[in-house]
Amino acid sequence: SQELEQSPQSLIVQEGKNLTINCTSSKTLYGLYWYKQKYGEGLIFLMMLQKGGEEKSHEKITAKLDEKKQQSSLHITASQPSHAGIYLCGADISAPKSTFGDGTTLTVKP
Amino acid sequence: ETGVTQSPTHLIKTRGQQVTLRCSSQSGHNTVSWYQQALGQGPQFIFQYYREEENGRGNFPPRFSGLQFPNYSSELNVNALELDDSALYLCASSRTDSETAYEQYFGPGTRLTVT
């Protein structure tokens, strides 16, 4: 089974709408990363969360790590076409191996 | 500051052949990790190199091997290619022994197609 499960698999939103992507781990997380990937390209680091309850923001993207440290959510406010891409969560569940979810593909309709 | 670069960008090989993919790490980084990303899936960890030695390996057979050079660049070699090896191969560099050791910088990837 997948160690990191992302939901939804894909998302289509109208420009200006808010959206949330979830990442659930089967194990306690000691560090959870969010990356963005454009199709067929490398991953771009967005942010890392380490402590339960931690929340970080980067421009209009906010990510939280829940208190029990087994789930994270990524929230985009007032989505724009530039937000389109694949969002991946990753974690060092068995360091140095980084484990990734299968990604959430976001399409933003103008 | 030079980013992570990979070569070649695309590659087409025949089943049974061997391939070498190259990665230049970001300036100041001493660790390189390699990942295989199949279509529609997240990256799968192949292995990591630190100080020219393998520092962890994922669930990949021995025909996947690697090297890291004194300048921290790295190669991924795959022998006896199989159709399932078709994927995007990503390398990521980081700086072990630093406060930001967790922050990996990814290259653009090499798209390998095995026919």
PDB file of C-alpha atoms in Angstrom:
ATOM      1  CA  SER A   1       0.000   0.000   0.000  1.00  0.00           C
ATOM      2  CA  GLN A   2       1.026   3.565  -0.529  1.00  0.00           C
ATOM      3  CA  GLU A   3       2.834   5.160   2.437  1.00  0.00           C
ATOM      4  CA  LEU A   4       1.650   8.618   1.413  1.00  0.00           C
ATOM      5  CA  GLU A   5      -1.840   8.953  -0.015  1.00  0.00           C
ATOM      6  CA  GLN A   6      -2.858  12.153  -1.759  1.00  0.00           C
ATOM      7  CA  SER A   7      -6.383  13.280  -2.482  1.00  0.00           C
ATOM      8  CA  PRO A   8      -7.876  14.181  -4.764  1.00  0.00           C
ATOM      9  CA  GLN A   9      -5.937  12.658  -7.677  1.00  0.00           C
ATOM     10  CA  SER A  10      -6.969  15.552  -9.877  1.00  0.00           C
ATOM     11  CA  LEU A  11      -8.759  18.818  -9.471  1.00  0.00           C
ATOM     12  CA  ILE A  12     -10.248  21.286 -11.918  1.00  0.00           C
ATOM     13  CA  VAL A  13     -11.151  24.688 -10.517  1.00  0.00           C
ATOM     14  CA  GLN A  14     -12.270  28.009 -11.910  1.00  0.00           C
ATOM     15  CA  GLU A  15      -9.738  30.816 -11.607  1.00  0.00           C
ATOM     16  CA  GLY A  16     -10.244  32.691  -8.366  1.00  0.00           C
ATOM     17  CA  LYS A  17     -11.564  29.713  -6.425  1.00  0.00           C
ATOM     18  CA  ASN A  18      -9.948  28.246  -3.332  1.00  0.00           C
ATOM     19  CA  LEU A  19      -8.896  24.622  -3.146  1.00  0.00           C
ATOM     20  CA  THR A  20      -7.379  22.096  -0.758  1.00  0.00           C
ATOM     21  CA  ILE A  21      -5.166  19.068  -1.382  1.00  0.00           C
ATOM     22  CA  ASN A  22      -4.611  16.454   1.302  1.00  0.00           C
ATOM     23  CA  CYS A  23      -1.735  14.123   2.073  1.00  0.00           C
ATOM     24  CA  THR A  24      -2.182  11.285   4.558  1.00  0.00           C
ATOM     25  CA  SER A  25       0.601   9.118   5.907  1.00  0.00           C
ATOM     26  CA  SER A  26       0.385   5.593   7.257  1.00  0.00           C
ATOM     27  CA  LYS A  27       3.163   6.498   9.716  1.00  0.00           C
ATOM     28  CA  THR A  28       4.022   9.427  11.966  1.00  0.00           C
ATOM     29  CA  LEU A  29       5.603  12.203   9.979  1.00  0.00           C
ATOM     30  CA  TYR A  30       8.789  13.867  11.165  1.00  0.00           C
ATOM     31  CA  GLY A  31       9.029  16.134   8.176  1.00  0.00           C
ATOM     32  CA  LEU A  32       6.575  16.669   5.358  1.00  0.00           C
ATOM     33  CA  TYR A  33       7.446  18.486   2.145  1.00  0.00           C
ATOM     34  CA  TRP A  34       5.343  19.936  -0.581  1.00  0.00           C
ATOM     35  CA  TYR A  35       6.609  20.180  -4.126  1.00  0.00           C
ATOM     36  CA  LYS A  36       5.157  21.421  -7.373  1.00  0.00           C
ATOM     37  CA  GLN A  37       5.929  19.778 -10.696  1.00  0.00           C
ATOM     38  CA  LYS A  38       5.072  20.818 -14.199  1.00  0.00           C
ATOM     39  CA  TYR A  39       4.394  17.874 -16.474  1.00  0.00           C
ATOM     40  CA  GLY A  40       7.618  16.053 -17.381  1.00  0.00           C
ATOM     41  CA  GLU A  41       9.834  18.462 -15.446  1.00  0.00           C
ATOM     42  CA  GLY A  42      11.667  18.495 -12.146  1.00  0.00           C
ATOM     43  CA  LEU A  43      10.130  19.195  -8.747  1.00  0.00           C
ATOM     44  CA  ILE A  44      10.146  22.651  -7.229  1.00  0.00           C
ATOM     45  CA  PHE A  45      10.369  22.800  -3.427  1.00  0.00           C
ATOM     46  CA  LEU A  46       7.485  24.767  -1.908  1.00  0.00           C
ATOM     47  CA  MET A  47       7.793  24.286   1.840  1.00  0.00           C
ATOM     48  CA  MET A  48       8.554  21.884   4.657  1.00  0.00           C
ATOM     49  CA  LEU A  49       6.584  21.268   7.846  1.00  0.00           C
ATOM     50  CA  GLN A  50       8.118  19.597  10.871  1.00  0.00           C
ATOM     51  CA  LYS A  51       6.059  20.233  13.951  1.00  0.00           C
ATOM     52  CA  GLY A  52       2.513  19.134  14.612  1.00  0.00           C
ATOM     53  CA  GLY A  53       0.216  22.095  14.178  1.00  0.00           C
ATOM     54  CA  GLU A  54       2.776  23.968  12.088  1.00  0.00           C
ATOM     55  CA  GLU A  55       1.471  26.158   9.311  1.00  0.00           C
ATOM     56  CA  LYS A  56       3.506  27.838   6.587  1.00  0.00           C
ATOM     57  CA  SER A  57       2.599  30.121   3.732  1.00  0.00           C
ATOM     58  CA  HIS A  58       4.245  30.945   0.450  1.00  0.00           C
ATOM     59  CA  GLU A  59       2.423  33.602  -1.546  1.00  0.00           C
ATOM     60  CA  LYS A  60      -1.152  32.280  -1.820  1.00  0.00           C
ATOM     61  CA  ILE A  61      -0.276  28.730  -0.807  1.00  0.00           C
ATOM     62  CA  THR A  62      -0.651  27.608   2.812  1.00  0.00           C
ATOM     63  CA  ALA A  63       0.253  24.198   4.192  1.00  0.00           C
ATOM     64  CA  LYS A  64      -0.518  22.695   7.595  1.00  0.00           C
ATOM     65  CA  LEU A  65       0.652  19.607   9.442  1.00  0.00           C
ATOM     66  CA  ASP A  66      -1.960  18.229  11.797  1.00  0.00           C
ATOM     67  CA  GLU A  67      -1.367  17.727  15.510  1.00  0.00           C
ATOM     68  CA  LYS A  68      -1.076  13.971  15.259  1.00  0.00           C
ATOM     69  CA  LYS A  69       1.445  14.469  12.453  1.00  0.00           C
ATOM     70  CA  GLN A  70      -0.048  12.014  10.053  1.00  0.00           C
ATOM     71  CA  GLN A  71      -1.794  14.364   7.670  1.00  0.00           C
ATOM     72  CA  SER A  72      -1.021  17.565   5.860  1.00  0.00           C
ATOM     73  CA  SER A  73      -3.170  19.854   3.766  1.00  0.00           C
ATOM     74  CA  LEU A  74      -2.173  22.353   1.099  1.00  0.00           C
ATOM     75  CA  HIS A  75      -4.562  25.219   0.528  1.00  0.00           C
ATOM     76  CA  ILE A  76      -4.488  27.620  -2.395  1.00  0.00           C
ATOM     77  CA  THR A  77      -6.420  30.860  -2.089  1.00  0.00           C
ATOM     78  CA  ALA A  78      -7.798  32.632  -5.153  1.00  0.00           C
ATOM     79  CA  SER A  79      -6.256  30.192  -7.633  1.00  0.00           C
ATOM     80  CA  GLN A  80      -4.579  31.462 -10.798  1.00  0.00           C
ATOM     81  CA  PRO A  81      -3.558  29.688 -14.010  1.00  0.00           C
ATOM     82  CA  SER A  82       0.051  29.872 -12.759  1.00  0.00           C
ATOM     83  CA  HIS A  83      -0.920  27.505  -9.929  1.00  0.00           C
ATOM     84  CA  ALA A  84      -1.661  24.728 -12.412  1.00  0.00           C
ATOM     85  CA  GLY A  85       0.594  21.699 -12.172  1.00  0.00           C
ATOM     86  CA  ILE A  86       1.140  18.578 -10.130  1.00  0.00           C
ATOM     87  CA  TYR A  87       1.436  18.945  -6.371  1.00  0.00           C
ATOM     88  CA  LEU A  88       3.373  16.257  -4.563  1.00  0.00           C
ATOM     89  CA  CYS A  89       3.845  15.653  -0.883  1.00  0.00           C
ATOM     90  CA  GLY A  90       7.012  13.916   0.277  1.00  0.00           C
ATOM     91  CA  ALA A  91       8.411  12.686   3.570  1.00  0.00           C
ATOM     92  CA  ASP A  92      11.542  11.066   4.983  1.00  0.00           C
ATOM     93  CA  ILE A  93       9.664   8.092   6.391  1.00  0.00           C
ATOM     94  CA  SER A  94      12.769   5.897   6.123  1.00  0.00           C
ATOM     95  CA  ALA A  95      15.674   8.327   5.811  1.00  0.00           C
ATOM     96  CA  PRO A  96      17.625   8.890   3.641  1.00  0.00           C
ATOM     97  CA  LYS A  97      14.899   7.527   1.377  1.00  0.00           C
ATOM     98  CA  SER A  98      12.335  10.186   0.526  1.00  0.00           C
ATOM     99  CA  THR A  99       8.840   8.864  -0.094  1.00  0.00           C
ATOM    100  CA  PHE A 100       6.385  10.708  -2.303  1.00  0.00           C
ATOM    101  CA  GLY A 101       2.676  10.576  -2.900  1.00  0.00           C
ATOM    102  CA  ASP A 102       1.422  10.070  -6.439  1.00  0.00           C
ATOM    103  CA  GLY A 103       0.535  13.721  -6.805  1.00  0.00           C
ATOM    104  CA  THR A 104      -2.558  15.833  -7.368  1.00  0.00           C
ATOM    105  CA  THR A 105      -2.961  17.337 -10.819  1.00  0.00           C
ATOM    106  CA  LEU A 106      -4.423  20.816 -10.633  1.00  0.00           C
ATOM    107  CA  THR A 107      -6.036  22.512 -13.615  1.00  0.00           C
ATOM    108  CA  VAL A 108      -7.140  26.130 -13.260  1.00  0.00           C
ATOM    109  CA  LYS A 109      -9.661  27.289 -15.843  1.00  0.00           C
ATOM    110  CA  PRO A 110      -9.425  30.968 -16.772  1.00  0.00           C
TER     111      PRO A 110
ATOM    112  CA  GLU B   1      24.555  29.786  -8.109  1.00  0.00           C
ATOM    113  CA  THR B   2      24.294  26.969 -10.657  1.00  0.00           C
ATOM    114  CA  GLY B   3      21.189  24.779 -10.449  1.00  0.00           C
ATOM    115  CA  VAL B   4      20.951  21.027 -10.876  1.00  0.00           C
ATOM    116  CA  THR B   5      21.434  19.931 -14.453  1.00  0.00           C
ATOM    117  CA  GLN B   6      20.822  16.569 -16.080  1.00  0.00           C
ATOM    118  CA  SER B   7      21.811  15.072 -19.394  1.00  0.00           C
ATOM    119  CA  PRO B   8      20.586  13.965 -21.766  1.00  0.00           C
ATOM    120  CA  THR B   9      17.076  15.432 -21.795  1.00  0.00           C
ATOM    121  CA  HIS B  10      15.578  12.555 -23.729  1.00  0.00           C
ATOM    122  CA  LEU B  11      16.841   9.118 -24.616  1.00  0.00           C
ATOM    123  CA  ILE B  12      15.477   6.176 -26.564  1.00  0.00           C
ATOM    124  CA  LYS B  13      17.016   2.764 -25.995  1.00  0.00           C
ATOM    125  CA  THR B  14      16.250  -0.806 -26.951  1.00  0.00           C
ATOM    126  CA  ARG B  15      15.449  -3.533 -24.442  1.00  0.00           C
ATOM    127  CA  GLY B  16      18.643  -5.201 -23.216  1.00  0.00           C
ATOM    128  CA  GLN B  17      20.851  -2.174 -23.802  1.00  0.00           C
ATOM    129  CA  GLN B  18      22.665  -0.175 -21.150  1.00  0.00           C
ATOM    130  CA  VAL B  19      22.253   3.525 -20.377  1.00  0.00           C
ATOM    131  CA  THR B  20      24.137   6.174 -18.395  1.00  0.00           C
ATOM    132  CA  LEU B  21      22.409   9.284 -17.120  1.00  0.00           C
ATOM    133  CA  ARG B  22      24.310  12.243 -15.711  1.00  0.00           C
ATOM    134  CA  CYS B  23      23.611  14.814 -13.044  1.00  0.00           C
ATOM    135  CA  SER B  24      25.509  17.900 -11.922  1.00  0.00           C
ATOM    136  CA  SER B  25      24.583  18.950  -8.430  1.00  0.00           C
ATOM    137  CA  GLN B  26      23.883  22.475  -7.301  1.00  0.00           C
ATOM    138  CA  SER B  27      26.915  24.465  -6.249  1.00  0.00           C
ATOM    139  CA  GLY B  28      27.733  23.781  -2.593  1.00  0.00           C
ATOM    140  CA  HIS B  29      25.751  20.545  -2.421  1.00  0.00           C
ATOM    141  CA  ASN B  30      27.471  17.275  -1.506  1.00  0.00           C
ATOM    142  CA  THR B  31      24.648  14.741  -1.787  1.00  0.00           C
ATOM    143  CA  VAL B  32      22.822  13.407  -4.819  1.00  0.00           C
ATOM    144  CA  SER B  33      19.677  11.285  -4.829  1.00  0.00           C
ATOM    145  CA  TRP B  34      18.194   9.554  -7.862  1.00  0.00           C
ATOM    146  CA  TYR B  35      14.516   8.902  -8.450  1.00  0.00           C
ATOM    147  CA  GLN B  36      12.451   7.078 -11.042  1.00  0.00           C
ATOM    148  CA  GLN B  37       9.079   8.579 -11.869  1.00  0.00           C
ATOM    149  CA  ALA B  38       6.663   6.555 -13.954  1.00  0.00           C
ATOM    150  CA  LEU B  39       3.786   8.323 -15.662  1.00  0.00           C
ATOM    151  CA  GLY B  40       1.086   9.343 -13.202  1.00  0.00           C
ATOM    152  CA  GLN B  41       3.088   8.335 -10.143  1.00  0.00           C
ATOM    153  CA  GLY B  42       5.285  10.009  -7.607  1.00  0.00           C
ATOM    154  CA  PRO B  43       9.079   9.711  -7.718  1.00  0.00           C
ATOM    155  CA  GLN B  44      10.463   6.420  -6.388  1.00  0.00           C
ATOM    156  CA  PHE B  45      13.794   6.593  -4.540  1.00  0.00           C
ATOM    157  CA  ILE B  46      16.542   4.632  -6.297  1.00  0.00           C
ATOM    158  CA  PHE B  47      19.593   5.525  -4.198  1.00  0.00           C
ATOM    159  CA  GLN B  48      21.556   8.350  -2.663  1.00  0.00           C
ATOM    160  CA  TYR B  49      25.249   9.186  -2.845  1.00  0.00           C
ATOM    161  CA  TYR B  50      27.197  11.124  -0.241  1.00  0.00           C
ATOM    162  CA  ARG B  51      30.973  11.572  -0.271  1.00  0.00           C
ATOM    163  CA  GLU B  52      31.217   9.259  -3.277  1.00  0.00           C
ATOM    164  CA  GLU B  53      29.561   6.346  -1.490  1.00  0.00           C
ATOM    165  CA  GLU B  54      26.070   4.896  -1.694  1.00  0.00           C
ATOM    166  CA  ASN B  55      24.174   6.133   1.350  1.00  0.00           C
ATOM    167  CA  GLY B  56      20.867   4.325   1.066  1.00  0.00           C
ATOM    168  CA  ARG B  57      19.019   2.394  -1.599  1.00  0.00           C
ATOM    169  CA  GLY B  58      15.405   1.892  -2.526  1.00  0.00           C
ATOM    170  CA  ASN B  59      13.755  -1.228  -3.858  1.00  0.00           C
ATOM    171  CA  PHE B  60      15.616  -1.408  -7.185  1.00  0.00           C
ATOM    172  CA  PRO B  61      17.599  -4.353  -8.565  1.00  0.00           C
ATOM    173  CA  PRO B  62      21.427  -4.339  -8.781  1.00  0.00           C
ATOM    174  CA  ARG B  63      21.317  -3.533 -12.497  1.00  0.00           C
ATOM    175  CA  PHE B  64      20.662   0.017 -11.294  1.00  0.00           C
ATOM    176  CA  SER B  65      24.011   1.349 -10.158  1.00  0.00           C
ATOM    177  CA  GLY B  66      25.559   4.725  -9.599  1.00  0.00           C
ATOM    178  CA  LEU B  67      28.640   6.776  -9.025  1.00  0.00           C
ATOM    179  CA  GLN B  68      29.431  10.073  -7.419  1.00  0.00           C
ATOM    180  CA  PHE B  69      32.546  11.978  -8.398  1.00  0.00           C
ATOM    181  CA  PRO B  70      34.815  14.227  -6.294  1.00  0.00           C
ATOM    182  CA  ASN B  71      33.033  17.298  -7.696  1.00  0.00           C
ATOM    183  CA  TYR B  72      29.749  15.778  -6.399  1.00  0.00           C
ATOM    184  CA  SER B  73      28.320  15.161  -9.843  1.00  0.00           C
ATOM    185  CA  SER B  74      26.767  11.743 -10.316  1.00  0.00           C
ATOM    186  CA  GLU B  75      25.875   9.061 -12.829  1.00  0.00           C
ATOM    187  CA  LEU B  76      23.060   6.556 -12.872  1.00  0.00           C
ATOM    188  CA  ASN B  77      23.717   3.399 -14.872  1.00  0.00           C
ATOM    189  CA  VAL B  78      21.055   0.921 -15.849  1.00  0.00           C
ATOM    190  CA  ASN B  79      22.030  -2.393 -17.403  1.00  0.00           C
ATOM    191  CA  ALA B  80      19.874  -4.853 -19.317  1.00  0.00           C
ATOM    192  CA  LEU B  81      17.111  -2.331 -19.905  1.00  0.00           C
ATOM    193  CA  GLU B  82      13.525  -3.514 -19.619  1.00  0.00           C
ATOM    194  CA  LEU B  83      10.385  -1.940 -21.013  1.00  0.00           C
ATOM    195  CA  ASP B  84       9.281  -1.018 -17.463  1.00  0.00           C
ATOM    196  CA  ASP B  85      12.398   1.120 -17.077  1.00  0.00           C
ATOM    197  CA  SER B  86      10.737   3.718 -19.300  1.00  0.00           C
ATOM    198  CA  ALA B  87      10.259   6.707 -17.017  1.00  0.00           C
ATOM    199  CA  LEU B  88      11.421  10.168 -16.065  1.00  0.00           C
ATOM    200  CA  TYR B  89      14.662   9.919 -14.078  1.00  0.00           C
ATOM    201  CA  LEU B  90      15.200  12.735 -11.629  1.00  0.00           C
ATOM    202  CA  CYS B  91      18.237  13.625  -9.632  1.00  0.00           C
ATOM    203  CA  ALA B  92      18.156  15.876  -6.613  1.00  0.00           C
ATOM    204  CA  SER B  93      21.024  17.477  -4.770  1.00  0.00           C
ATOM    205  CA  SER B  94      21.176  18.559  -1.162  1.00  0.00           C
ATOM    206  CA  ARG B  95      23.698  19.499   1.457  1.00  0.00           C
ATOM    207  CA  THR B  96      24.048  16.886   4.170  1.00  0.00           C
ATOM    208  CA  ASP B  97      25.427  18.228   7.469  1.00  0.00           C
ATOM    209  CA  SER B  98      23.591  21.504   7.108  1.00  0.00           C
ATOM    210  CA  GLU B  99      20.462  22.961   8.663  1.00  0.00           C
ATOM    211  CA  THR B 100      18.726  22.669   5.322  1.00  0.00           C
ATOM    212  CA  ALA B 101      19.787  19.073   4.657  1.00  0.00           C
ATOM    213  CA  TYR B 102      16.149  18.187   3.979  1.00  0.00           C
ATOM    214  CA  GLU B 103      15.848  20.644   1.102  1.00  0.00           C
ATOM    215  CA  GLN B 104      16.372  18.847  -2.166  1.00  0.00           C
ATOM    216  CA  TYR B 105      16.847  20.691  -5.426  1.00  0.00           C
ATOM    217  CA  PHE B 106      15.673  18.697  -8.411  1.00  0.00           C
ATOM    218  CA  GLY B 107      17.001  18.685 -11.923  1.00  0.00           C
ATOM    219  CA  PRO B 108      14.674  18.812 -14.941  1.00  0.00           C
ATOM    220  CA  GLY B 109      14.924  15.057 -15.462  1.00  0.00           C
ATOM    221  CA  THR B 110      15.879  12.664 -18.243  1.00  0.00           C
ATOM    222  CA  ARG B 111      13.011  11.033 -20.114  1.00  0.00           C
ATOM    223  CA  LEU B 112      14.050   7.447 -20.941  1.00  0.00           C
ATOM    224  CA  THR B 113      12.014   5.404 -23.385  1.00  0.00           C
ATOM    225  CA  VAL B 114      12.804   1.709 -23.786  1.00  0.00           C
ATOM    226  CA  THR B 115      11.412   0.025 -26.889  1.00  0.00           C
TER     227      THR B 115
END
